[in-house]
Coordinates of C-alpha atoms and ligand atoms in Angstrom, one line a residue:
X1 CA 0.0 0.0 0.0
X2 CA 1.3 3.4 -0.9
X3 CA 0.9 6.1 1.7
X4 CA 0.5 9.5 0.4
X5 CA 1.5 12.4 2.7
X6 CA -0.1 15.7 2.0
X7 CA 2.2 18.5 3.2
X8 CA 0.6 21.7 4.5
X9 CA 3.3 24.3 4.4
X10 CA 2.8 26.7 7.3
X11 CA 5.8 28.8 7.0
X12 CA 3.9 32.0 6.1
X13 CA 0.7 33.4 4.6
X14 CA 3.0 34.7 1.8
X15 CA 2.8 31.2 0.3
X16 CA -0.7 31.7 -1.1
X17 CA -1.1 31.2 -4.8
X18 CA -3.6 33.0 -7.0
X19 CA -6.8 31.1 -7.4
X20 CA -8.3 30.2 -10.8
X21 CA -10.8 33.0 -10.5
X22 CA -8.0 35.5 -9.7
X23 CA -5.9 34.2 -12.6
X24 CA -9.0 34.7 -14.9
X25 CA -9.3 38.4 -13.7
X26 CA -5.6 38.9 -14.4
X27 CA -5.9 37.4 -17.9
X28 CA -8.8 39.6 -18.8
X29 CA -7.4 42.8 -17.3
X30 CA -7.2 45.9 -19.5
X31 CA -3.7 47.4 -19.3
X32 CA -1.7 50.5 -20.2
X33 CA 1.6 52.1 -19.2
X34 CA 1.3 52.9 -15.5
X35 CA 4.3 55.2 -15.5
X36 CA 2.1 57.5 -17.6
X37 CA -0.8 56.7 -15.3
X38 CA -2.5 55.1 -18.3
X39 CA -3.2 51.7 -16.9
X40 CA -7.0 51.7 -16.1
X41 CA -6.8 48.6 -13.9
X42 CA -4.0 50.1 -11.7
X43 CA -6.0 53.3 -11.5
X44 CA -9.1 51.4 -10.5
X45 CA -7.2 49.4 -7.8
X46 CA -5.7 52.6 -6.4
X47 CA -9.0 54.5 -6.1
X48 CA -10.8 51.3 -4.8
X49 CA -8.0 50.6 -2.2
X50 CA -8.1 54.2 -1.0
X51 CA -11.8 53.9 -0.4
X52 CA -11.5 50.6 1.4
X53 CA -9.1 52.1 4.0
X54 CA -10.8 55.5 4.1
X55 CA -8.0 57.6 2.7
X56 CA -8.0 60.2 -0.1
X57 CA -5.6 58.4 -2.4
X58 CA -3.5 55.2 -2.8
X59 CA -0.6 53.9 -4.8
X60 CA 0.1 50.3 -5.9
X61 CA 3.7 49.2 -5.1
X62 CA 5.6 46.0 -5.8
X63 CA 6.2 45.2 -2.1
X64 CA 5.4 46.1 1.5
X65 CA 9.1 46.9 2.0
X66 CA 8.9 49.5 -0.7
X67 CA 5.6 50.8 0.6
X68 CA 7.1 51.3 4.1
X69 CA 10.3 52.8 2.8
X70 CA 8.4 55.4 0.7
X71 CA 6.3 56.4 3.8
X72 CA 9.2 56.3 6.6
X73 CA 10.1 52.6 7.2
X74 CA 8.8 50.5 10.0
X75 CA 10.0 49.3 13.4
X76 CA 8.0 46.1 13.0
X77 CA 8.7 44.9 16.6
X78 CA 5.2 43.9 17.5
X79 CA 5.3 40.5 15.7
X80 CA 2.1 41.2 13.9
X81 CA 0.0 41.5 17.1
X82 CA -3.1 43.7 16.6
X83 CA -2.6 46.7 18.8
X84 CA -5.5 48.1 20.8
X85 CA -7.3 51.0 19.1
X86 CA -6.8 53.3 22.2
X87 CA -3.0 52.6 21.9
X88 CA -2.9 53.5 18.2
X89 CA -5.0 56.7 18.8
X90 CA -2.8 57.7 21.7
X91 CA 0.4 57.3 19.6
X92 CA -1.1 59.4 16.9
X93 CA -2.2 62.1 19.4
X94 CA 1.3 62.3 20.9
X95 CA 2.9 62.4 17.4
X96 CA 0.5 65.0 16.1
X97 CA 1.0 67.3 19.1
X98 CA 4.8 67.1 18.5
X99 CA 4.5 67.8 14.8
X100 CA 5.2 64.2 13.6
X101 CA 3.3 62.2 11.0
X102 CA 2.4 58.6 11.8
X103 CA 2.8 55.8 9.2
X104 CA 1.1 52.4 10.0
X105 CA 2.8 49.3 8.7
X106 CA -0.6 47.6 8.3
X107 CA 0.7 44.6 6.4
X108 CA -2.2 42.5 7.8
X109 CA -4.6 45.3 8.8
X110 CA -7.5 43.3 7.3
X111 CA -6.8 40.4 9.6
X112 CA -6.7 42.8 12.5
X113 CA -10.0 44.4 11.4
X114 CA -11.8 41.0 11.1
X115 CA -10.5 39.8 14.5
X116 CA -11.2 43.0 16.5
X117 CA -14.4 43.9 14.7
X118 CA -13.1 47.4 14.0
X119 CA -13.4 48.7 10.4
X120 CA -10.1 49.3 8.7
X121 CA -10.9 53.1 8.1
X122 CA -11.4 53.4 11.9
X123 CA -8.2 51.6 12.7
X124 CA -6.1 53.9 10.5
X125 CA -8.2 57.0 10.9
X126 CA -5.6 59.0 12.8
X127 CA -2.6 57.7 10.9
X128 CA -1.2 59.9 8.1
X129 CA -0.4 56.9 5.9
X130 CA -1.0 53.1 5.9
X131 CA 0.6 50.3 4.0
X132 CA -1.0 46.9 3.6
X133 CA 0.0 43.7 1.7
X134 CA -2.0 42.2 -1.1
X135 CA 0.4 39.3 -1.4
X136 CA -0.2 37.6 2.0
X137 CA -3.6 36.1 3.2
X138 CA -5.4 38.1 0.5
X139 CA -3.8 35.8 -2.0
X140 CA -2.2 38.0 -4.7
X141 CA 1.1 37.0 -6.3
X142 CA 2.6 40.4 -5.8
X143 CA 1.9 43.8 -4.4
X144 CA 1.2 46.2 -1.6
X145 CA -0.8 49.4 -1.3
X146 CA 0.2 52.7 0.3
X147 CA -2.6 55.0 1.2
X148 CA -2.8 58.6 2.5
X149 CA -3.6 62.1 1.5
X150 CA -3.6 63.1 -2.1
X151 CA -0.5 65.3 -1.5
X152 CA 1.4 62.4 0.2
X153 CA 0.5 60.0 -2.6
X154 CA 1.7 62.5 -5.3
X155 CA 5.1 62.5 -3.6
X156 CA 4.9 58.7 -3.2
X157 CA 4.6 58.3 -7.0
X158 CA 7.9 60.1 -7.4
X159 CA 9.6 58.1 -4.6
X160 CA 8.3 54.8 -6.1
X161 CA 9.9 55.8 -9.5
X162 CA 13.2 56.7 -7.8
X163 CA 13.3 53.3 -6.0
X164 CA 12.8 51.4 -9.2
X165 CA 9.1 50.6 -8.4
X166 CA 7.7 52.2 -11.6
X167 CA 5.9 49.4 -13.4
X168 CA 4.5 49.4 -17.0
X169 CA 1.5 47.2 -17.8
X170 CA 1.0 46.5 -14.1
X171 CA -2.8 46.1 -14.6
X172 CA -2.2 42.4 -14.8
X173 CA -1.1 42.4 -11.2
X174 CA -3.5 45.1 -10.1
X175 CA -6.4 43.0 -11.4
X176 CA -5.4 40.4 -8.8
X177 CA -5.4 43.1 -6.1
X178 CA -8.9 44.3 -7.1
X179 CA -10.1 40.7 -7.0
X180 CA -8.6 40.2 -3.6
X181 CA -10.1 43.3 -2.1
X182 CA -13.5 42.4 -3.4
X183 CA -13.5 38.6 -2.8
X184 CA -10.8 37.5 -0.3
X185 CA -11.1 39.7 2.8
X186 CA -13.8 37.5 4.4
X187 CA -11.7 34.4 3.8
X188 CA -9.1 35.6 6.3
X189 CA -11.5 34.2 8.9
X190 CA -10.3 30.7 7.9
X191 CA -6.7 31.7 8.5
X192 CA -7.6 32.8 12.0
X193 CA -9.6 29.6 12.7
X194 CA -6.7 27.4 11.5
X195 CA -4.1 29.5 13.5
X196 CA -6.2 29.1 16.6
X197 CA -6.5 25.3 16.0
X198 CA -2.7 25.0 15.7
X199 CA -2.1 27.3 18.7
X200 CA -4.5 25.3 21.0
X201 CA -2.8 22.0 20.1
X202 CA 0.6 23.5 20.7
X203 CA -0.5 25.0 24.0
X204 CA -1.9 21.7 25.1
X205 CA 1.2 19.8 24.0
X206 CA 3.5 22.1 26.0
X207 CA 1.2 22.0 29.0
X208 CA 0.8 25.7 28.9
X209 CA -2.4 27.4 30.0
X210 CA -4.1 30.7 29.9
X211 CA -2.6 33.3 27.7
X212 CA -4.2 35.0 24.7
X213 CA -3.8 33.0 21.5
X214 CA -5.5 35.3 19.1
Ligands
LIG1 C1 5.3 41.2 5.0 C2 5.5 42.4 5.8 C3 6.3 43.5 5.3 C4 7.0 43.4 4.0 O1 6.3 43.1 2.9 P1 7.0 42.5 1.6 O2 5.9 42.6 0.5 O3 7.4 41.1 1.9 O4 8.2 43.4 1.2 C5 6.4 44.6 6.1 N1 5.8 44.6 7.3 C6 5.1 43.6 7.8 C7 4.5 43.8 9.2 C8 4.9 42.5 7.1 O5 4.2 41.5 7.6

């Protein structure tokens, strides 16, 4: 008898692959040269993404790293833990009263929103800019979004170009992003469910108790 092992690779939510429907949306995308702002699908993704996070404007970038670099980098020391809203608001208040802008590295802000029940626009309301990844649990092959004021995004377009992030017929990739924002946000619930299943087994195996696992 042959035993077939199915391997579930749990290294990261970056291992997601585009679904058949997402690939179909990519194949059918209308494209143009985005460096001239002539890619209708990129333009649509940018305005849709801005709306989803409640900011004036947004820009499609190749990676979260570039998105954070354009805005002011990230400390990323919280290990992806969703921070309490009061904490975020307080940080923004202190920054604002001292003349600083706040950028949120919101790579998984949709996960945080689903888990905490707070809408994304509310979470990022007091932040001047926010970055989030399309290429993780949302299932896109490539891409991140940086959102903020129209003025900030105008400068970001220039920064993206300088950093080598200007893309041509990027609508093929933006189509995946649009598909993800419309179809894949709800599916993050499954990731949370599976993570909790693994965490509870792990906690039991180690004889740990208590503690917050979400
Ligand atoms: C994944 C991630 C990034 C970087 O995104 P890339 O697209 O891999 O460059 C930045 N910050 C956080 C919190 C992330 O999870």
